[in-house]
XYZ file of C-alpha atoms in Angstrom:
656
model
C 80.997 115.027 90.186
C 83.846 116.721 91.755
C 86.302 115.337 93.741
C 84.141 115.540 96.991
C 80.953 114.211 95.636
C 82.665 111.413 94.529
C 83.894 110.709 98.302
C 81.031 111.249 99.627
C 79.014 108.391 97.093
C 81.733 106.097 98.074
C 80.877 106.729 101.834
C 77.354 106.309 101.316
C 77.547 102.649 99.327
C 80.134 102.083 102.007
C 77.255 102.636 104.916
C 75.109 100.335 102.131
C 77.595 97.860 102.394
C 77.308 97.596 106.527
C 73.839 97.449 106.640
C 73.742 94.605 103.225
C 76.600 92.430 105.635
C 74.611 93.049 109.312
C 71.369 91.611 107.036
C 73.393 88.575 105.717
C 74.958 87.902 109.153
C 71.139 87.531 110.911
C 69.941 85.809 108.417
C 72.858 83.248 108.808
C 72.614 83.350 112.287
C 68.523 82.684 112.481
C 70.035 79.498 110.035
C 72.426 78.301 112.300
C 70.153 78.076 115.215
C 67.134 76.237 113.356
C 69.524 73.966 112.364
C 71.254 72.953 115.213
C 67.514 73.102 117.395
C 66.611 70.505 114.931
C 69.526 68.482 115.495
C 69.642 68.708 118.719
C 66.020 68.221 119.524
C 65.598 64.763 120.391
C 69.031 64.330 122.008
C 69.464 65.243 125.842
C 72.488 68.140 126.442
C 72.446 68.659 130.165
C 75.019 71.616 129.934
C 72.335 72.966 126.770
C 69.269 72.519 128.838
C 66.402 70.086 127.926
C 65.592 69.341 124.491
C 63.234 71.135 122.433
C 63.083 73.440 119.400
C 63.354 77.070 121.714
C 66.922 76.233 123.571
C 67.868 79.769 124.888
C 71.313 78.445 126.264
C 71.757 76.601 123.230
C 70.746 79.571 120.751
C 72.893 81.983 122.806
C 76.133 79.550 122.495
C 75.415 78.701 118.736
C 74.915 82.692 118.029
C 78.183 83.456 119.693
C 80.174 81.090 118.167
C 78.871 82.009 114.727
C 79.425 85.620 115.155
C 82.873 85.220 116.426
C 83.744 83.022 113.522
C 82.109 85.519 110.920
C 83.752 88.578 112.680
C 86.987 87.067 113.538
C 87.545 85.740 109.644
C 86.736 89.453 108.752
C 89.132 91.425 110.948
C 91.480 89.356 109.973
C 91.213 89.695 106.588
C 90.784 93.549 106.753
C 93.997 93.598 108.799
C 95.910 92.116 106.114
C 94.128 93.983 103.138
C 94.870 97.076 105.158
C 98.787 96.771 104.006
C 97.925 97.716 100.584
C 96.862 96.922 97.102
C 100.015 94.688 96.780
C 98.925 91.991 98.954
C 96.031 91.336 96.722
C 98.333 91.537 93.516
C 100.518 89.079 95.192
C 97.919 86.507 96.260
C 96.418 86.669 92.597
C 99.973 85.492 91.063
C 101.009 89.332 90.290
C 104.735 90.100 89.647
C 105.796 94.087 89.913
C 106.300 95.299 86.559
C 110.318 96.480 85.789
C 110.365 100.169 84.852
C 113.520 99.402 83.342
C 111.906 96.657 80.772
C 112.619 96.704 77.185
C 109.270 94.831 75.975
C 107.295 97.222 74.207
C 104.372 96.200 75.363
C 105.171 97.102 78.721
C 106.554 100.218 77.597
C 103.483 100.854 76.213
C 102.072 100.366 79.831
C 104.180 102.031 81.527
C 103.781 105.287 79.652
C 99.825 104.801 79.807
C 99.598 104.712 83.152
C 102.411 107.167 83.877
C 100.821 109.873 81.958
C 97.067 109.392 83.698
C 99.123 110.179 87.219
C 99.978 113.165 85.943
C 96.484 113.961 84.352
C 94.757 112.595 87.716
C 97.498 114.670 89.895
C 98.103 111.342 92.235
C 101.426 109.224 92.663
C 101.893 106.341 89.881
C 100.596 103.248 91.264
C 102.972 100.153 91.270
C 102.097 97.986 88.415
C 101.542 94.267 88.630
C 101.355 91.932 86.006
C 99.672 88.151 85.798
C 102.121 86.376 83.886
C 100.010 83.372 83.797
C 96.746 84.226 83.121
C 95.499 85.006 79.091
C 92.371 85.837 79.631
C 92.035 90.078 78.807
C 91.371 91.765 82.867
C 92.817 94.469 85.279
C 92.031 95.882 88.396
C 92.951 98.315 90.967
C 93.576 97.840 94.579
C 94.626 99.552 97.660
C 93.591 101.789 100.481
C 94.504 105.192 99.472
C 96.723 106.194 96.125
C 99.622 106.316 98.328
C 99.540 102.232 98.465
C 97.168 101.683 95.256
C 98.498 98.781 92.469
C 96.712 98.242 89.176
C 97.172 94.712 87.579
C 97.212 93.419 84.392
C 97.126 90.247 82.880
C 99.343 89.517 80.532
C 96.730 88.990 77.888
C 95.762 92.536 78.657
C 99.050 93.990 77.837
C 100.034 91.660 74.666
C 96.398 91.934 73.176
C 94.691 95.206 73.409
C 96.170 98.640 71.288
C 97.404 101.507 72.985
C 93.501 102.964 72.770
C 92.246 100.103 74.653
C 94.303 99.615 77.125
C 94.373 103.394 77.994
C 90.457 102.839 78.097
C 91.167 99.896 80.326
C 93.760 101.525 82.525
C 91.267 105.072 82.387
C 88.827 102.406 83.900
C 90.834 101.158 86.819
C 91.887 105.169 87.794
C 88.190 106.005 87.866
C 88.769 103.702 90.564
C 91.347 104.846 92.387
C 89.423 108.664 92.049
C 86.207 107.405 93.089
C 86.877 106.014 96.414
C 86.193 102.582 95.167
C 89.606 100.563 96.102
C 88.771 101.194 99.785
C 85.299 100.308 99.540
C 86.184 96.531 97.408
C 88.914 95.645 100.105
C 86.636 96.224 102.796
C 84.112 93.916 100.694
C 86.925 91.351 100.234
C 87.147 91.199 104.203
C 83.802 90.983 104.692
C 83.029 87.923 102.344
C 85.717 86.317 103.804
C 84.375 86.363 107.284
C 80.967 85.107 105.793
C 82.967 82.766 104.038
C 84.427 81.160 106.804
C 81.105 79.223 107.885
C 81.685 77.078 104.900
C 85.699 76.495 105.519
C 84.873 75.680 108.779
C 82.224 72.845 107.735
C 84.396 71.429 105.162
C 86.883 70.800 107.732
C 84.913 69.365 110.234
C 83.503 67.104 107.500
C 87.016 66.033 106.009
C 87.654 65.417 109.624
C 84.710 62.996 109.884
C 84.948 61.120 106.630
C 88.817 60.568 107.014
C 88.614 59.094 110.630
C 85.012 58.081 110.508
C 85.887 54.291 110.288
C 87.559 54.342 113.405
C 84.668 55.615 115.935
C 83.604 52.489 116.114
C 80.623 52.414 118.428
C 80.781 55.998 119.282
C 77.460 56.397 116.358
C 75.983 58.946 118.991
C 79.489 61.648 118.580
C 79.748 60.653 114.843
C 76.273 61.689 114.157
C 76.285 64.507 115.780
C 79.725 65.580 114.156
C 78.651 65.125 110.227
C 75.481 66.874 111.612
C 77.274 69.975 112.375
C 79.509 69.445 109.309
C 77.015 69.328 107.000
C 74.917 72.087 108.475
C 77.976 74.853 108.938
C 78.865 73.401 104.964
C 75.148 74.140 103.999
C 74.642 77.467 105.751
C 78.363 78.599 104.870
C 77.150 77.741 101.416
C 74.096 80.284 101.737
C 76.428 82.549 103.589
C 78.549 82.603 100.266
C 75.307 83.254 98.445
C 74.471 86.304 100.519
C 78.414 87.561 100.241
C 78.484 86.962 96.563
C 74.363 88.927 96.446
C 76.390 91.675 98.756
C 79.440 92.054 96.034
C 76.751 92.064 93.060
C 74.946 95.098 94.992
C 77.485 96.936 95.563
C 79.815 96.504 92.275
C 77.380 96.674 89.219
C 76.590 100.184 89.544
C 80.383 101.262 90.252
C 81.275 99.807 86.826
C 78.943 101.988 84.724
C 80.303 105.003 87.367
C 83.910 103.717 86.175
C 83.546 102.916 82.193
C 81.432 106.785 82.838
C 84.372 107.980 84.022
C 87.112 106.295 81.696
C 85.345 107.973 78.463
C 85.515 111.327 80.263
C 88.782 111.056 81.203
C 89.915 109.851 77.319
C 87.467 111.050 75.540
C 87.815 107.412 73.402
C 84.743 105.352 73.958
C 85.845 103.122 70.986
C 88.723 102.648 73.201
C 87.208 100.665 75.856
C 84.501 99.593 73.927
C 86.752 97.929 71.651
C 88.684 95.868 74.778
C 84.943 94.486 76.029
C 84.473 93.847 71.811
C 88.052 91.716 72.473
C 86.607 89.896 75.839
C 83.720 88.987 73.616
C 85.462 87.179 70.508
C 88.282 85.319 72.666
C 89.051 82.289 73.567
C 89.824 82.793 77.035
C 87.548 86.248 77.602
C 88.723 87.881 81.366
C 88.625 84.509 82.979
C 90.849 84.197 85.465
C 92.471 80.698 86.726
C 94.043 81.787 90.112
C 91.864 80.230 92.636
C 92.159 83.629 94.800
C 89.612 85.283 92.018
C 86.282 84.417 93.020
C 86.874 86.033 96.129
C 88.492 89.419 94.149
C 85.989 89.355 91.273
C 84.138 92.498 92.376
C 87.269 93.953 91.178
C 87.941 93.009 87.881
C 87.148 94.949 85.076
C 85.766 92.397 83.400
C 84.204 88.983 84.989
C 86.959 87.216 86.036
C 84.585 83.834 87.158
C 82.156 81.432 85.976
C 78.811 83.354 84.811
C 75.923 83.403 87.723
C 72.726 82.076 87.759
C 70.252 84.149 85.805
C 72.662 87.125 86.565
C 71.618 87.460 90.171
C 75.401 87.359 91.120
C 77.074 88.865 88.691
C 79.406 91.528 89.815
C 79.657 93.028 86.614
C 76.714 94.460 84.219
C 76.414 92.319 80.546
C 78.980 92.707 78.794
C 76.709 93.873 75.269
C 75.257 96.110 77.329
C 78.591 97.716 78.756
C 79.467 97.849 74.879
C 76.234 99.435 73.317
C 76.591 102.412 76.039
C 79.962 103.345 74.813
C 78.819 102.590 71.022
C 75.559 102.543 69.490
C 76.696 101.470 66.409
C 77.646 98.499 67.418
C 76.301 95.153 64.946
C 76.566 92.824 68.008
C 79.169 90.366 66.345
C 82.176 90.069 68.547
C 85.501 89.899 66.381
C 87.595 86.760 66.201
C 90.700 87.440 68.596
C 93.894 85.612 67.195
C 96.855 84.340 69.072
C 99.672 86.131 67.305
C 99.661 89.485 68.861
C 101.005 91.535 65.773
C 98.774 89.922 63.503
C 95.349 90.287 64.783
C 96.483 93.687 66.024
C 96.599 95.222 61.958
C 93.572 92.804 61.260
C 91.550 94.109 64.237
C 92.059 97.481 63.418
C 90.532 97.129 60.596
C 87.289 95.243 61.915
C 87.113 98.301 64.055
C 86.631 100.638 62.029
C 83.671 102.881 62.459
C 81.742 105.302 60.442
C 83.204 108.690 60.292
C 80.333 110.000 62.575
C 81.972 107.456 64.881
C 85.175 107.568 64.792
C 86.678 109.443 68.006
C 88.760 112.135 67.102
C 92.674 111.116 66.697
C 95.263 111.974 69.804
C 97.076 114.718 69.480
C 101.049 113.048 69.356
C 103.207 114.109 72.145
C 105.809 116.960 70.812
C 109.250 116.173 71.861
C 112.028 118.244 73.522
C 111.621 121.811 74.682
C 108.726 122.101 72.152
C 106.612 119.563 74.388
C 107.058 121.541 77.741
C 105.952 124.492 75.427
C 102.628 122.845 74.898
C 102.143 121.609 78.061
C 102.836 125.177 79.532
C 100.310 126.532 76.719
C 97.777 124.171 77.991
C 98.078 126.024 81.503
C 98.727 129.405 80.352
C 95.518 131.391 81.389
C 95.355 133.061 84.828
C 92.188 131.430 86.820
C 89.635 133.307 88.959
C 88.397 131.683 92.336
C 85.388 130.251 91.620
C 87.149 128.904 88.094
C 90.090 127.220 90.693
C 86.921 125.734 92.668
C 85.257 124.212 89.493
C 88.605 122.276 88.911
C 88.478 119.844 91.610
C 87.059 117.673 89.754
C 87.967 114.617 87.280
C 90.696 114.578 84.891
C 89.377 115.159 81.023
C 91.387 114.555 77.727
C 92.925 117.592 77.839
C 94.729 116.704 81.425
C 95.861 113.277 78.858
C 97.309 115.792 76.383
C 98.830 118.219 79.086
C 100.117 114.728 80.671
C 101.661 113.708 77.302
C 103.215 116.780 76.266
C 105.255 117.145 79.628
C 106.592 113.623 79.842
C 107.717 113.844 76.062
C 109.327 117.351 76.554
C 111.511 116.233 79.798
C 114.688 115.234 78.982
C 116.188 111.582 79.059
C 118.217 112.347 82.229
C 115.172 113.585 84.006
C 112.916 110.787 83.058
C 115.813 108.390 83.714
C 116.133 110.115 87.003
C 112.960 109.752 88.313
C 113.134 105.619 88.089
C 115.974 105.236 90.502
C 116.665 106.339 93.729
C 119.354 108.330 93.643
C 118.164 109.804 90.833
C 114.853 110.656 92.311
C 116.210 111.629 95.568
C 118.246 114.680 93.692
C 115.159 115.569 91.894
C 113.242 115.914 94.835
C 116.457 118.740 96.588
C 116.732 120.088 93.059
C 112.823 120.980 93.011
C 113.325 122.483 96.551
C 115.534 124.752 96.268
C 115.024 128.484 95.624
C 114.364 129.786 92.674
C 116.563 132.986 93.045
C 119.593 132.390 91.031
C 121.588 134.031 93.844
C 120.075 131.674 96.634
C 120.209 129.079 94.714
C 123.371 129.464 93.899
C 124.393 129.595 97.806
C 122.376 126.543 98.435
C 124.167 124.262 95.726
C 127.419 125.024 97.555
C 126.110 124.058 101.030
C 124.731 120.696 99.942
C 127.951 119.006 100.701
C 127.465 119.603 104.352
C 123.449 118.660 104.389
C 123.717 115.940 101.742
C 125.744 112.478 101.283
C 128.118 113.325 98.285
C 126.709 111.097 95.667
C 123.442 112.627 96.114
C 125.288 116.277 95.785
C 127.028 115.454 93.129
C 123.321 114.544 91.402
C 121.543 117.673 92.070
C 124.657 119.046 90.437
C 124.566 117.463 87.635
C 120.412 117.764 87.024
C 120.527 121.474 88.166
C 120.692 123.597 85.000
C 117.586 121.074 83.550
C 115.174 121.573 87.096
C 115.845 125.234 87.339
C 114.924 125.673 83.838
C 111.475 124.244 84.405
C 108.244 126.557 84.835
C 107.155 126.234 88.563
C 103.968 125.152 87.238
C 105.408 121.630 86.108
C 107.565 121.259 89.504
C 104.703 119.170 91.292
C 103.849 116.502 88.288
C 107.461 115.682 88.615
C 107.578 115.582 92.064
C 104.641 112.902 91.400
C 107.093 110.943 88.403
C 109.541 110.801 91.097
C 107.385 108.803 93.813
C 108.373 105.859 92.592
C 111.742 105.772 92.437
C 112.066 107.634 95.966
C 109.771 104.373 96.906
C 112.503 101.672 96.312
C 115.196 103.226 98.669
C 116.084 101.262 101.435
C 114.731 102.380 104.954
C 118.149 103.729 106.175
C 118.333 105.795 103.030
C 114.647 107.409 103.667
C 115.683 108.195 107.382
C 118.943 109.966 105.700
C 116.372 111.605 102.993
C 113.837 112.611 105.652
C 116.642 114.259 108.102
C 118.187 116.146 104.891
C 115.542 117.694 103.750
C 114.686 119.109 107.502
C 118.274 120.069 107.335
C 117.933 122.337 103.907
C 114.561 123.718 105.273
C 116.047 124.598 108.500
C 119.395 125.430 106.906
C 118.993 129.222 105.545
C 114.770 129.291 105.879
C 114.671 130.175 101.962
C 112.073 127.180 101.278
C 109.073 129.141 100.223
C 105.697 127.960 101.241
C 105.284 126.356 97.900
C 108.170 124.220 98.558
C 107.560 124.026 101.691
C 104.278 122.206 100.891
C 105.669 119.910 97.958
C 108.063 118.096 100.794
C 105.332 117.850 102.756
C 103.618 115.993 99.759
C 106.225 114.033 99.339
C 107.257 112.806 103.123
C 103.699 112.252 103.283
C 103.279 110.089 100.061
C 106.579 108.305 101.698
C 105.457 107.759 104.486
C 103.441 104.272 104.424
C 105.915 102.612 102.362
C 108.682 103.469 105.633
C 106.970 103.756 108.377
C 104.076 102.177 110.324
C 101.039 103.005 109.242
C 99.017 106.129 110.963
C 95.717 106.024 110.911
C 93.908 109.283 110.047
C 90.483 108.969 111.418
C 88.210 112.263 110.899
C 88.238 114.037 114.192
C 85.910 117.369 113.041
C 83.044 117.686 111.317
C 82.447 121.252 112.068
C 85.632 123.790 111.721
C 84.316 125.824 114.967
C 87.412 123.767 116.604
C 89.802 124.334 113.722
C 89.495 128.168 113.707
C 92.570 128.873 114.673
C 94.504 126.878 112.048
C 92.250 128.243 109.439
C 93.588 131.432 110.042
C 97.034 130.520 110.285
C 96.897 129.062 106.603
C 94.606 131.795 105.208
C 97.017 134.421 107.113
C 100.225 132.700 105.340
C 98.564 132.612 101.897
C 97.314 136.423 102.236
C 101.346 137.253 103.145
C 102.666 135.126 100.606
C 100.494 136.705 97.390
C 100.204 140.625 98.519
C 102.443 143.187 99.336
C 100.821 146.083 100.372
C 99.339 145.915 104.453
C 95.644 146.803 102.821
C 95.884 144.010 99.941
C 97.160 141.629 102.316
C 93.784 142.308 104.720
C 91.456 142.602 101.877
C 92.784 138.865 100.306
C 92.820 137.620 104.500
C 88.616 138.752 104.578
C 87.596 137.412 101.323
C 89.328 133.865 102.678
C 87.763 134.052 106.099
C 84.331 134.795 104.565
C 84.183 131.723 103.149
C 84.694 129.896 106.513
C 81.656 129.459 108.966
C 82.183 132.102 111.941
C 85.396 133.467 109.623
C 84.025 136.976 111.193
C 85.940 135.548 114.125
C 89.074 135.078 112.483
C 91.923 138.143 112.876
C 94.569 138.223 110.442
C 97.498 136.699 111.689
C 101.326 138.592 111.659
C 103.653 137.023 109.474
C 105.837 136.189 112.454
C 102.903 134.082 113.817
C 102.853 132.157 110.243
C 106.181 130.528 110.248
C 106.811 126.372 107.994
C 106.339 125.017 111.593
C 102.596 126.428 112.083
C 101.359 125.855 108.826
C 103.183 121.930 109.284
C 101.187 121.723 112.410
C 98.064 123.839 110.728
C 97.693 121.424 107.771
C 98.091 118.240 110.006
C 95.007 119.097 112.160
C 93.008 120.480 109.176
C 93.800 116.542 107.288
C 91.483 115.424 110.050
C 88.294 117.273 109.173
C 85.378 115.652 106.946
C 85.458 115.928 103.384
C 83.347 118.963 103.467
C 84.266 120.849 105.883
C 88.341 120.733 103.633
C 86.446 122.015 100.947
C 84.912 125.055 102.644
C 88.808 125.519 103.612
C 89.804 124.997 99.737
C 87.410 127.520 98.682
C 88.502 130.145 101.554
C 91.937 129.698 100.406
C 91.149 129.842 96.687
C 89.440 133.454 97.653
C 92.468 134.191 99.302
C 95.352 133.812 96.805
C 92.514 135.183 93.642
C 91.814 138.624 95.871
C 93.427 140.434 93.143
C 91.269 139.358 90.422
C 93.163 136.235 88.947
C 95.071 132.825 90.162
C 98.598 133.062 88.831
C 100.003 129.465 87.723
C 102.748 129.701 90.530
C 99.499 130.300 92.630
C 97.321 127.343 91.674
C 99.971 124.858 92.192
C 100.022 126.018 95.351
C 96.681 125.465 95.791
C 97.304 122.145 94.255
C 99.536 121.523 96.977
C 97.485 122.547 100.020
C 94.788 120.608 98.194
C 97.260 117.314 98.042
C 98.263 117.784 101.626
C 94.696 117.879 103.051
C 94.432 114.298 100.451
C 92.065 116.254 98.122
C 94.346 115.482 94.495
C 93.379 117.757 92.177
C 94.580 117.309 88.075
C 96.542 120.376 86.433
C 94.644 123.696 86.091
C 94.041 123.338 82.605
C 92.922 126.501 80.948
C 88.971 125.888 79.290
C 88.777 123.195 81.268
């Protein structure tokens, strides 16, 4: 499935989640009303009407109160979780991983996650480790790639080999790319609302047990209090059971999909299978000690809580079933996992040796220095046709991982270090935004002192030689690498950074369309960190109301990628032919395709539905490929525009 199909499937799952929730709440309301009807059948309450099983006033009062409790609890939890995955990670006892750590296991984790981010075309998620958790487990959480986090237990980091860890992280990345994270957070909010009924019953029962002996002759009120408390407790327990059924119904198939996506990503099924086998042979398994684990059980890589009765509420498929799908030759025996990590690794790899027919191909070792960048550029050397470019809107593959590894290994230590610090990351972004023309770039460097703070301007100059020498096809990947460092800016630094980018654009209008799209991506990715969240709701389900914006974007691409008036007109017409009612679009003059016009057009197009975005991007691909091929600078421009429309695209790799 391509990006758009995966997102559509996640949206259908969300619709089913709403159906399950409504059914669960309806069953709870019926049960609550039956219990209250029997509890008050022989007791007269003037305000609630005469006794009897059917009491409209009592039914209305109970139903409204129960609904208010469930919906209020769900809304409260949903608003809390909307702040991003860090809330979930913190509730589970996670601590951020220091990007400068010298611990080899955590360096391995950082490298694996960074390579996968480059390969997938998304910012590197923030990393959290649950240091007191010995079981092998992981999760991905967030509402979007911009605020996603990946959390791992310390057991996962310490006891898995690189291939196994890569399989687990690829599994979590598939949840990010498949749209599962938002679904999982909504599920947590819904379950919390249902569980609130049980929590209220528990509180009332505790109040009665603590104060029952002091009530003296008030037997009637005591009787009703304990009846209500027990009823709410039992009904809440039933609600929690319904919630677990909802979790199980939504989660199990998503886990199979994530396993399959991880294998597609790494092309190494035995890596992921090895991690699952270690869980089966480990005394701690994948269990978590955190009291919050049950609420987030559907988010974990493996079962983080106790086994369910008869598998009805299991959020994960059986371990053996997952392993056999990955390794059909498995003999059914779990290896014994020792507590000494170094000894365990060597012994376990001996146990895991498979027949040559089932052994994965050895991953290419990253080439260091300039050779690494040349190898990465070689993977992205062939021009594309428009049809090929559209097929690239797909899940990342092992070749994308190879590209990412070669690219990262080829960067100089100075550039890698700059990505990890706010000052260096800021300088990198400004360096990437400078003109590729040597004369214009030299002029821009001279004017940096009046546009940027002194330390930033000096850092831009220090890194300029290496940044200017980068192939244009690497710019977007390097900008993504710099985002974690930029997120560590103070709020006051971000305001200066945002103003400096605007000043750089307005100073001489030398930033071209690709650099403009790049700075738009960076600012859009950083906004959730430093500004109040902006709801980007879908407002357009047809392009008829967005034709002026389509005309601006297609016209801009036609003017940028072609020379003669005839070529420009032909490219525009090819792109417009992909748009419904495109025959009504007219090529706009270059003067009406300024950066401000393009900025406004992209903002409005970003409010279109995903099918409409796919149509727009198809039109863009046909514009830049009107001369028969898409060169790599044009391909990166297409990726940048797609990212600005919230459609991340992996690097364009030849032969994928």
